[in-house]
Coordinates of C-alpha atoms in Angstrom, one line a residue:
Chain A
M1 CA 44.8 72.5 -62.8
S2 CA 48.2 71.1 -63.3
Y3 CA 49.7 67.9 -62.8
L4 CA 50.5 68.6 -58.8
D5 CA 46.9 69.8 -58.1
G6 CA 46.3 66.3 -59.5
V7 CA 48.7 64.8 -57.0
I8 CA 47.3 66.8 -54.2
L9 CA 43.9 65.5 -55.2
A10 CA 44.9 61.8 -55.2
I11 CA 46.5 62.3 -51.8
I12 CA 43.3 64.1 -49.9
S13 CA 41.0 61.4 -51.6
T14 CA 43.9 59.0 -50.1
V15 CA 43.5 60.3 -46.8
G16 CA 39.6 60.4 -46.7
F17 CA 39.6 56.5 -47.6
G18 CA 42.0 56.0 -44.9
A19 CA 40.5 58.2 -42.5
T20 CA 37.0 56.4 -42.8
A21 CA 37.7 53.1 -41.3
V22 CA 39.5 54.6 -38.2
L23 CA 36.7 57.2 -38.0
A24 CA 34.2 53.7 -38.4
Q25 CA 36.0 52.1 -35.7
S26 CA 36.1 54.9 -33.8
G27 CA 31.8 55.2 -34.2
M28 CA 31.5 51.5 -33.6
Q29 CA 32.0 51.8 -29.7
H30 CA 28.4 52.7 -29.5
V31 CA 26.9 51.9 -32.8
K32 CA 26.5 49.1 -35.0
P33 CA 28.5 48.4 -38.6
A34 CA 24.7 48.6 -40.2
S35 CA 23.8 52.0 -38.5
I36 CA 27.0 53.8 -39.5
T37 CA 26.6 52.0 -43.1
I38 CA 23.5 53.9 -43.1
I39 CA 24.6 57.0 -41.7
S40 CA 27.6 57.0 -44.1
L41 CA 25.4 56.5 -47.4
V42 CA 22.9 59.2 -46.6
V43 CA 25.9 61.3 -45.8
G44 CA 27.5 60.5 -48.6
S45 CA 25.1 61.0 -51.1
I46 CA 23.9 64.7 -50.0
I47 CA 27.9 65.3 -50.7
V48 CA 28.6 64.0 -53.7
F49 CA 25.4 64.9 -55.3
I50 CA 25.9 68.2 -54.4
V51 CA 29.7 68.0 -56.4
A52 CA 27.6 66.2 -59.3
F53 CA 25.1 69.3 -59.2
I54 CA 28.5 71.4 -59.7
L55 CA 30.4 69.3 -62.2
E56 CA 28.1 67.4 -64.1
M57 CA 24.6 69.2 -64.2
D58 CA 24.0 67.6 -67.8
E59 CA 24.6 64.5 -66.6
L60 CA 22.7 64.2 -64.0
T61 CA 19.7 65.7 -65.6
S62 CA 19.8 63.0 -68.5
I63 CA 20.5 60.1 -67.1
S64 CA 19.2 56.9 -68.5
I65 CA 17.0 54.0 -67.3
I66 CA 20.1 51.4 -68.6
A67 CA 22.6 53.9 -66.8
L68 CA 20.2 53.5 -63.2
L69 CA 20.3 50.0 -63.9
F70 CA 23.8 49.6 -64.0
I71 CA 24.4 51.6 -61.3
L72 CA 22.0 49.7 -59.0
L73 CA 24.1 46.5 -59.5
N74 CA 26.7 48.6 -58.6
A75 CA 25.0 49.7 -55.5
V76 CA 23.6 46.4 -54.7
L77 CA 27.7 45.1 -54.6
S78 CA 29.3 47.9 -53.2
Y79 CA 26.8 48.9 -50.6
P80 CA 25.1 46.1 -48.2
I81 CA 28.0 43.4 -49.6
G82 CA 31.3 46.0 -49.9
R83 CA 30.7 48.7 -47.3
L84 CA 28.8 46.9 -44.7
F85 CA 31.1 44.0 -44.5
N86 CA 33.9 46.6 -44.4
F87 CA 32.8 48.1 -41.4
I88 CA 32.2 44.6 -40.2
G89 CA 35.5 43.8 -40.8
V90 CA 37.1 47.1 -38.9
K91 CA 35.0 46.1 -36.1
Y92 CA 36.5 42.4 -35.5
A93 CA 39.8 42.3 -37.1
G94 CA 40.9 46.2 -36.8
A95 CA 40.8 49.3 -38.4
S96 CA 44.5 48.5 -39.8
R97 CA 44.1 45.0 -40.6
A98 CA 41.1 45.1 -42.4
S99 CA 41.9 48.1 -44.9
S100 CA 44.9 46.2 -45.6
V101 CA 42.7 43.2 -46.9
I102 CA 39.9 45.5 -48.1
G103 CA 43.0 47.2 -50.4
I104 CA 43.3 43.9 -52.6
A105 CA 39.3 44.9 -54.0
P106 CA 41.5 46.2 -57.3
L107 CA 42.9 42.8 -57.9
I108 CA 39.6 41.4 -57.6
T109 CA 38.5 43.7 -60.0
T110 CA 41.2 42.8 -62.4
G111 CA 40.8 39.2 -61.8
L112 CA 37.3 39.5 -62.9
A113 CA 38.2 41.5 -66.3
V114 CA 40.8 39.5 -66.8
W115 CA 37.9 36.2 -66.6
L116 CA 35.0 37.6 -68.1
T117 CA 36.4 40.3 -71.1
D118 CA 39.0 38.6 -71.8
E119 CA 42.1 40.8 -70.7
K120 CA 45.2 39.7 -71.0
L121 CA 47.1 38.4 -67.7
T122 CA 50.1 40.4 -67.9
F123 CA 53.9 39.8 -65.8
T124 CA 53.7 42.8 -64.0
I125 CA 49.8 41.8 -62.8
L126 CA 51.3 38.3 -61.7
I127 CA 54.2 40.0 -60.0
G128 CA 51.4 42.4 -58.4
T129 CA 49.4 39.4 -57.6
I130 CA 52.1 37.4 -55.7
L131 CA 53.0 40.6 -53.7
I132 CA 49.3 41.1 -52.6
L133 CA 48.9 37.4 -51.5
I134 CA 52.3 37.2 -49.5
G135 CA 51.1 40.7 -47.8
I136 CA 47.7 39.2 -47.0
T137 CA 49.5 36.0 -45.5
L138 CA 51.6 38.3 -43.0
I139 CA 48.6 40.4 -42.0
L140 CA 47.0 36.4 -41.1
S141 CA 49.7 35.3 -39.3
D142 CA 49.8 38.2 -37.0
R143 CA 48.7 37.6 -33.7
P144 CA 44.7 38.0 -32.9
I145 CA 44.3 41.6 -32.1
R146 CA 42.0 42.7 -29.3
T147 CA 38.4 43.9 -31.1
T148 CA 36.6 47.4 -30.6
I149 CA 35.9 47.8 -27.2
N150 CA 32.4 48.3 -27.4
N151 CA 30.9 50.8 -24.5
F152 CA 27.4 49.1 -25.2
N153 CA 26.0 45.5 -24.7
D154 CA 23.8 44.3 -27.5
D155 CA 21.5 42.4 -24.6
N156 CA 21.5 45.8 -22.4
Q157 CA 20.2 47.8 -25.7
R158 CA 17.4 45.6 -26.4
N159 CA 16.8 45.7 -22.6
I160 CA 16.7 49.5 -22.9
V161 CA 14.7 49.5 -25.8
D162 CA 12.2 47.1 -24.4
Chain B
M1 CA 11.4 36.6 -45.6
H2 CA 11.5 38.8 -42.6
K3 CA 13.3 36.0 -40.5
V4 CA 15.8 35.5 -42.7
I5 CA 16.8 38.9 -42.7
G6 CA 16.7 38.7 -39.1
K7 CA 18.8 36.3 -38.9
L8 CA 21.3 37.9 -41.1
S9 CA 21.2 40.8 -39.8
N10 CA 22.1 39.4 -36.1
V11 CA 25.0 37.3 -37.8
L12 CA 26.0 41.1 -39.7
T13 CA 25.4 43.1 -37.0
G14 CA 27.8 41.5 -34.3
R15 CA 25.2 39.1 -32.3
I16 CA 27.9 36.3 -33.0
S17 CA 28.9 34.2 -30.0
G18 CA 32.2 34.4 -28.9
K19 CA 32.9 30.7 -30.5
L20 CA 34.5 32.4 -33.3
D21 CA 37.7 34.4 -33.0
N22 CA 36.7 37.4 -33.7
S23 CA 39.8 38.5 -36.2
W24 CA 38.8 35.7 -38.2
I25 CA 35.6 37.2 -38.6
G26 CA 37.1 40.0 -39.0
I27 CA 39.0 39.1 -42.2
T28 CA 37.0 36.8 -43.6
A29 CA 34.0 40.0 -43.9
A30 CA 36.8 42.3 -45.0
I31 CA 37.8 40.0 -47.9
I32 CA 33.7 39.6 -48.5
S33 CA 34.0 43.2 -48.7
A34 CA 36.9 43.1 -51.5
L35 CA 35.2 40.9 -53.4
G36 CA 31.9 43.4 -53.3
Y37 CA 33.8 46.4 -53.7
G38 CA 36.0 44.5 -57.2
S39 CA 32.8 42.8 -59.1
G40 CA 31.1 46.3 -58.2
A41 CA 33.6 48.1 -59.7
I42 CA 33.0 46.1 -62.8
A43 CA 29.7 47.4 -63.2
S44 CA 30.6 50.7 -62.3
K45 CA 33.6 50.9 -64.6
H46 CA 31.0 50.0 -67.5
V47 CA 28.8 52.8 -66.6
V48 CA 31.1 55.7 -66.5
T49 CA 32.9 54.6 -69.5
N50 CA 29.4 54.2 -71.7
H51 CA 26.4 55.9 -69.8
T52 CA 27.1 58.5 -67.5
G53 CA 29.7 60.7 -65.5
P54 CA 31.7 59.2 -62.8
V55 CA 30.0 61.6 -59.8
T56 CA 26.6 61.7 -61.0
A57 CA 27.2 57.2 -61.3
T58 CA 28.9 58.1 -57.9
A59 CA 25.9 59.9 -56.5
F60 CA 23.1 57.5 -57.5
S61 CA 25.1 54.6 -56.2
L62 CA 25.3 55.8 -52.5
L63 CA 21.7 56.7 -53.0
F64 CA 20.6 53.5 -54.2
G65 CA 23.0 51.8 -51.8
G66 CA 21.7 54.0 -48.7
I67 CA 18.0 53.0 -49.4
L68 CA 18.8 49.6 -49.6
V69 CA 21.3 49.1 -46.4
F70 CA 18.2 51.5 -44.7
G71 CA 15.8 48.7 -45.9
L72 CA 17.4 45.9 -44.8
F73 CA 18.6 47.0 -41.2
Y74 CA 16.2 50.2 -40.1
R75 CA 15.8 48.1 -37.1
D76 CA 19.2 48.7 -35.6
L77 CA 19.3 52.2 -36.7
K78 CA 16.1 53.0 -34.6
V79 CA 17.6 51.3 -31.9
D80 CA 20.8 52.9 -32.0
F81 CA 19.0 55.8 -32.5
K82 CA 17.3 55.6 -29.0
C83 CA 20.0 54.1 -27.5
S84 CA 23.4 55.7 -28.5
P85 CA 24.1 59.2 -27.2
T86 CA 24.4 62.0 -29.3
K87 CA 28.3 62.4 -29.5
A88 CA 28.4 59.1 -30.5
W89 CA 27.2 59.8 -34.2
I90 CA 29.8 62.4 -34.7
P91 CA 32.5 60.0 -36.2
V92 CA 29.7 58.4 -37.8
I93 CA 29.0 61.5 -39.5
F94 CA 32.4 62.6 -40.6
T95 CA 32.8 58.9 -41.6
G96 CA 30.3 59.5 -44.3
I97 CA 32.0 62.7 -45.0
S98 CA 35.4 61.3 -45.3
A99 CA 34.3 58.3 -47.6
S100 CA 32.4 60.8 -49.9
I101 CA 35.8 62.8 -50.3
G102 CA 37.5 60.2 -50.9
V103 CA 35.3 58.6 -53.6
T104 CA 34.9 62.3 -54.9
F105 CA 38.3 63.4 -54.8
W106 CA 39.9 60.3 -56.4
F107 CA 37.4 60.9 -59.6
L108 CA 38.3 64.5 -59.9
S109 CA 42.5 63.7 -59.9
M110 CA 41.9 60.8 -62.4
V111 CA 40.5 63.2 -65.1
R112 CA 44.6 65.5 -64.0
L113 CA 46.8 62.4 -63.6
P114 CA 47.4 59.3 -65.8
L115 CA 45.9 56.0 -63.6
V116 CA 49.6 54.6 -63.1
V117 CA 50.2 58.2 -61.0
S118 CA 46.2 57.7 -59.4
A119 CA 46.1 54.2 -58.7
P120 CA 49.0 53.9 -56.6
L121 CA 48.6 57.2 -54.6
V122 CA 44.9 56.1 -53.8
G123 CA 45.6 52.7 -53.6
A124 CA 48.1 53.4 -50.7
Y125 CA 45.1 54.2 -48.4
P126 CA 45.7 50.8 -46.3
L127 CA 48.9 52.9 -44.9
V128 CA 47.1 56.2 -43.8
S129 CA 44.4 54.2 -42.4
I130 CA 47.3 51.9 -40.3
I131 CA 49.2 55.4 -39.4
L132 CA 46.1 57.4 -38.1
A133 CA 44.9 54.2 -36.4
W134 CA 48.7 54.5 -34.1
I135 CA 47.6 58.3 -34.3
F136 CA 44.0 58.3 -33.0
I137 CA 42.7 55.1 -31.5
R138 CA 45.7 52.9 -30.3
K139 CA 43.5 51.4 -27.5
L140 CA 41.3 50.1 -29.7
D141 CA 43.8 48.8 -32.7
M142 CA 46.8 47.6 -31.8
V143 CA 49.1 47.9 -35.1
S144 CA 51.8 45.7 -35.2
W145 CA 54.7 45.0 -37.7
K146 CA 53.6 42.4 -39.0
T147 CA 50.5 44.3 -40.5
I148 CA 52.6 47.3 -41.5
C149 CA 54.5 45.3 -43.4
G150 CA 51.5 43.4 -45.0
A151 CA 50.1 46.4 -45.7
V152 CA 53.5 47.8 -47.4
L153 CA 53.3 44.5 -49.8
V154 CA 49.6 45.0 -50.3
V155 CA 50.1 48.5 -51.5
I156 CA 53.0 47.6 -54.0
G157 CA 51.0 44.6 -55.2
I158 CA 48.2 46.5 -56.3
T159 CA 50.4 49.7 -57.8
F160 CA 51.9 46.6 -59.7
V161 CA 48.6 45.2 -60.8
S162 CA 46.8 48.9 -61.6
I163 CA 50.1 49.7 -63.8
G164 CA 50.2 46.1 -65.4

């Protein structure tokens, strides 16, 4: 595999991440964010387990309890908090605005790394942080958009179920 | 406990009354999401650096996440299964597929590219969201110039942070 193949893989990844919010917003016309989160995690875990079986069979079969505990911590932070609120954000603010705000996640990681592990805050990181803050301010100052047009009404739904 | 989870579920799953500006609820949720993803990445980095492979870690993380969210919100899923038309689940399933493509190909690209190249490329995904939203769901999500400019600045900023 060449350098160019790596770039193509990264671009496919970018399209995958980018499409997630748009598909989620489309799905939320009928389905609640929590349900989308559950289904997306189930489908995602099946696909990634298949890839793990192909690429990392040894790691998959010899995983330690400590590793599983750290993965559990990551799962708690990334999915009931990260992905669920991601989809709630998409529902209320729209895919474009929510994705742009969620894009600041690497800044949070860097900030925590600087705070917890005494990593150095460089001039480049500082410039990046200022640009992100200006970008977020622009997005926040934008006029409120229409939220997702839902074809369902929660009260109606409950009546149907009852 | 169930009452607390029920109340939390009400707030989280969109039964909030119209008292608050929906847009601000969305932005607040997006910021909480970024905090979740950002802090989760610290634990993730520790695992893939010291304990196991990135794809294995992601697979187990998705599985644990699915179990956790199912445990908290299985009632919503039950209601949605009963009330939503079959075709409504197509974009939902594709949401899971596209998210897993994002994660898997990101890890695969990291093996072949230096971080200074892969991080900005993958970090540009909000721009892809904007383009796809503009093409496919224009009626649901109106994209403004301010949002586009803001997203471009966020992507450039993330590039600087990733390189720095």
